Coordinates of C-alpha atoms in Angstrom, one line a residue:
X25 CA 99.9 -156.2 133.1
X26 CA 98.9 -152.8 132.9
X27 CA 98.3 -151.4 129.1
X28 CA 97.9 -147.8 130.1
X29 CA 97.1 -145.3 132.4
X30 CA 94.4 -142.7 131.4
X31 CA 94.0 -139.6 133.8
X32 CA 94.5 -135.8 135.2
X33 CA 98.7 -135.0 134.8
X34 CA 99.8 -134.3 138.9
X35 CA 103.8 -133.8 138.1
X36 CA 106.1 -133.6 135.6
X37 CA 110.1 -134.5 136.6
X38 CA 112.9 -134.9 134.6
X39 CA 112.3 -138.6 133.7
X40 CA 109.3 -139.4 134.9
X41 CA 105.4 -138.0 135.5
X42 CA 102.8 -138.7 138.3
X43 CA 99.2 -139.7 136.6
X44 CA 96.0 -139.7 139.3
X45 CA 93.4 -142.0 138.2
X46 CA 90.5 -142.3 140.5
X47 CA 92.1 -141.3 143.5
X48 CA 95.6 -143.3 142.9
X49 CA 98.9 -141.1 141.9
X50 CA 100.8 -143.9 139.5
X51 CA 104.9 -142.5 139.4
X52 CA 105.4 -143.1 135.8
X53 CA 109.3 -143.3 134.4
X54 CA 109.5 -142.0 130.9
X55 CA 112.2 -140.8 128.1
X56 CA 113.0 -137.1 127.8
X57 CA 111.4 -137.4 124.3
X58 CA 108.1 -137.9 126.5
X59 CA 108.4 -135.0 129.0
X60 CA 108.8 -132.6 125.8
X61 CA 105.7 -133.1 124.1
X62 CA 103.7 -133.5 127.4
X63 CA 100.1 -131.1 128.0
X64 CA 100.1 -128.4 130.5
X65 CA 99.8 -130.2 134.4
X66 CA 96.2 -130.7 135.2
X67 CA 95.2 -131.8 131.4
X68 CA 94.0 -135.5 131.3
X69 CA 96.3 -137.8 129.6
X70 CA 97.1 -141.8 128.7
X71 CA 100.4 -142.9 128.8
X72 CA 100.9 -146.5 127.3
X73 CA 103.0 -148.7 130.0
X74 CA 105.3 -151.6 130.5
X75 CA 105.3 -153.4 134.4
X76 CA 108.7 -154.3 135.1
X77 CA 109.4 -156.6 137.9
X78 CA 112.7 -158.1 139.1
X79 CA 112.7 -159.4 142.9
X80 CA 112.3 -156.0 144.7
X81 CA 111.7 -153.5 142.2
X82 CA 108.3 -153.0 140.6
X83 CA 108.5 -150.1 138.0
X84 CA 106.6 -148.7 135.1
X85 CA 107.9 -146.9 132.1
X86 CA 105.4 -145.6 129.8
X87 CA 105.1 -143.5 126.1
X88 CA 102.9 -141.7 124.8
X89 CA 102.3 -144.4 121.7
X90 CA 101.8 -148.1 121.7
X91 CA 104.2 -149.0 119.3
X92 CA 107.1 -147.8 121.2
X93 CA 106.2 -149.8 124.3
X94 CA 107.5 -152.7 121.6
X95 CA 110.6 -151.1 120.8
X96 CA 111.4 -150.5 124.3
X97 CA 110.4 -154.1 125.2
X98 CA 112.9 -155.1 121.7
X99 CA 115.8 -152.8 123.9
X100 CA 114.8 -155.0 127.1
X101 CA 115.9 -158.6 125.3
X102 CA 119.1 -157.1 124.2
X103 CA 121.8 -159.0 127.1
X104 CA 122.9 -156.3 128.9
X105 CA 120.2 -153.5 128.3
X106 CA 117.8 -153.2 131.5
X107 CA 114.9 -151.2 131.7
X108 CA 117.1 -148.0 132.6
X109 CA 119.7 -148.3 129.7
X110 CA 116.5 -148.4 127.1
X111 CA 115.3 -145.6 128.9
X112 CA 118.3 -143.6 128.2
X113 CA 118.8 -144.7 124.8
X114 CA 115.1 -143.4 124.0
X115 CA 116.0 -140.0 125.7
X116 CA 118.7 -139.4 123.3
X117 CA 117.1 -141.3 119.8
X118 CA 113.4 -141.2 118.6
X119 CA 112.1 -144.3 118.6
X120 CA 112.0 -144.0 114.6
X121 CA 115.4 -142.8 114.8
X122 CA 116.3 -145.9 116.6
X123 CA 114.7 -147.9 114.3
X124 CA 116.1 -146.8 110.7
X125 CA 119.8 -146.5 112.6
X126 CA 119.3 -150.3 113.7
X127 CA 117.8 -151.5 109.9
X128 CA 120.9 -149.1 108.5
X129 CA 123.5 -151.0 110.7
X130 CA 124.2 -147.3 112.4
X131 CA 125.9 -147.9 115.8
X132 CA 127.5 -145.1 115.8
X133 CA 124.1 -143.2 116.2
X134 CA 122.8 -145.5 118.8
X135 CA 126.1 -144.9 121.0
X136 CA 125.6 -141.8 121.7
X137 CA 123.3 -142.4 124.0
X138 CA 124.8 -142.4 127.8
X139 CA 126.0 -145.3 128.9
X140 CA 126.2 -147.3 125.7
X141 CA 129.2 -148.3 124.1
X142 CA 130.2 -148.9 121.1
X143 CA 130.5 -152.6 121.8
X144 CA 126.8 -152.4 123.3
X145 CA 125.6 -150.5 120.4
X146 CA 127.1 -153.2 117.8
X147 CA 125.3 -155.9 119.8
X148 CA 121.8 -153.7 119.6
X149 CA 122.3 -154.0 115.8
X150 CA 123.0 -157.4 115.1
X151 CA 120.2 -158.9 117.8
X152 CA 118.0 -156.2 116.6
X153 CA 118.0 -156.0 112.7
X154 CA 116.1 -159.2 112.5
X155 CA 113.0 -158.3 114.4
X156 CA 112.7 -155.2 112.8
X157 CA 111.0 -154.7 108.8
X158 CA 112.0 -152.0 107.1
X159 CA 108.6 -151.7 104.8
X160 CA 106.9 -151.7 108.8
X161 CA 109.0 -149.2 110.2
X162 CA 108.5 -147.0 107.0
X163 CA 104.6 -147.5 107.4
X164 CA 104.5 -147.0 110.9
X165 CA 106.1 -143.5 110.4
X166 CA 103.6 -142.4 107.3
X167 CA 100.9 -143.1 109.7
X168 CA 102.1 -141.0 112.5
X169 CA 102.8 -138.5 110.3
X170 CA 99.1 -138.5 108.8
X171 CA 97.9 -138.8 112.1
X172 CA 99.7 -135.5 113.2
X173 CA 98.6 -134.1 110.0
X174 CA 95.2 -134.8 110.7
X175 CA 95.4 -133.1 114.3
X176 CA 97.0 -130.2 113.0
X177 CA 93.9 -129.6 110.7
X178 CA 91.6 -130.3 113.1
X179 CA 93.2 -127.3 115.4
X180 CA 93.0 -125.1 112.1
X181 CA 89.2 -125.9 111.9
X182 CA 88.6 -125.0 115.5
X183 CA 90.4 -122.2 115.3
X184 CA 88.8 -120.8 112.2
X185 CA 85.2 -121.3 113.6
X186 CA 86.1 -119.3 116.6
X187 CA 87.2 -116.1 114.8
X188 CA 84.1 -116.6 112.8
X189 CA 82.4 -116.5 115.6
X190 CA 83.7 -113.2 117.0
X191 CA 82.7 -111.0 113.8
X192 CA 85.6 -112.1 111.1
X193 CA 85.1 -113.4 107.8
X194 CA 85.5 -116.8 107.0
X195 CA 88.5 -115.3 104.4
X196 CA 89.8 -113.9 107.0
X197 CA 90.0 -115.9 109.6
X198 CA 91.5 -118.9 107.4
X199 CA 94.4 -116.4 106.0
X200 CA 95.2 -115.7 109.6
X201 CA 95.3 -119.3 111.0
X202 CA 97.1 -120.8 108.4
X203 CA 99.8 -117.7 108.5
X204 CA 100.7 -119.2 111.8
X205 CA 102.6 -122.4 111.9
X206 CA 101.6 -125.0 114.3
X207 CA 103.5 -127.2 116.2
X208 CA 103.2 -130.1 118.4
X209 CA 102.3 -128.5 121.4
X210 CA 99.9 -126.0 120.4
X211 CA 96.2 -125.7 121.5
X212 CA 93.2 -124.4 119.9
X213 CA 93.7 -121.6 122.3
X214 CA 97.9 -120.8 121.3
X215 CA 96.7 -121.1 117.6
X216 CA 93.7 -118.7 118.2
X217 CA 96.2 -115.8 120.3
X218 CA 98.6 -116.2 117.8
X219 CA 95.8 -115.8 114.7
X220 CA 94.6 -112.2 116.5
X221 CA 98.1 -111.5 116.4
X222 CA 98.9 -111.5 112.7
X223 CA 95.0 -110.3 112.2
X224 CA 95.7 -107.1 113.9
X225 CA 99.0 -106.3 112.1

């Protein structure tokens, strides 16, 4: 089994990315939620992976967090879900999405997705809602959420020093980053550009 793949971003498709590590391009399928919040081509990046093999086909899906390798593994014991069915379902729903709309008996959410039914999506609940804890799912999410809080500060910090460095004041500086708002994509670099910006207005 392959846990993840760690290395330099060669392509970015519609549902699926190409990550070269040491000389080896690995074609990695992965939700629409994934290709959004993906670095610039050439950054280094680990994708978390599931091998699926069935007779003649040897794929790998992957995420960009560990946990949702489980939920899409969950999606994968659900009869009559394969690997491309939880792949769309994960396009259309976050994975905490997924999971609230499953603890909250929500099928109509979950059919929404293409290719699932309303039948399908009743099934998803019932074999689901048992394997999933609500007090988990709700921790799971504070964590992620402290974790990106935790980045986005970090950023701020970087940024700060650098326009200390070119000649601002500390004052300064800090008004100007935190006047920007961050978001998930966004470098030390963006944040910096966008900090001159509202420093020279």
């Amino acid at each position: 089994m392959i846990s993840f793949i760690k290395g330099e971003l060669k392509e970015v498709g519609i549902d699926f990315v190409v990550v070269e590590n040491h000389g080896i391009g690995y074609l990695i399928k992965v939700p629409a939620t994934v290709v959004t919040m993906l670095p610039a081509i050439g950054s280094e990046i680990q994708i978390f992976t599931y091998l699926y093999i069935r007779e003649d086909i040897l794929d790998l899906y992957g995420f960009l967090e560990k946990e949702d390798i489980t939920v899409f593994r969950l999606l994968l014991g659900v009869s009559g879900i394969g690997p491309k069915g939880a792949l769309a379902i994960l396009s259309t729903i976050s994975v905490d999405d997924l999971r609230f709309a499953v603890l909250a008996g929500d099928a109509k959410t979950i059919a929404k997705a293409p290719g699932i039914g309303s039948k399908t999506a009743q099934k998803m609940v019932i074999e689901l809602k048992d394997k999933l804890k609500l007090e988990e799912v709700f921790e799971q999410k504070l964590a992620k959420e402290a974790k990106d809080v935790g980045q986005t500060k970090e950023i701020q910090n970087e940024a700060v020093q650098a326009l200390t460095a070119l000649g601002y004041s500390p004052t300064d500086a800090l008004r100007a980053v935190r006047a920007v708002t961050v978001t998930e994509d966004m470098t030390v670099e963006t944040l910096l550009k966008a900090s001159l910006k509202k420093m020279s207005r």
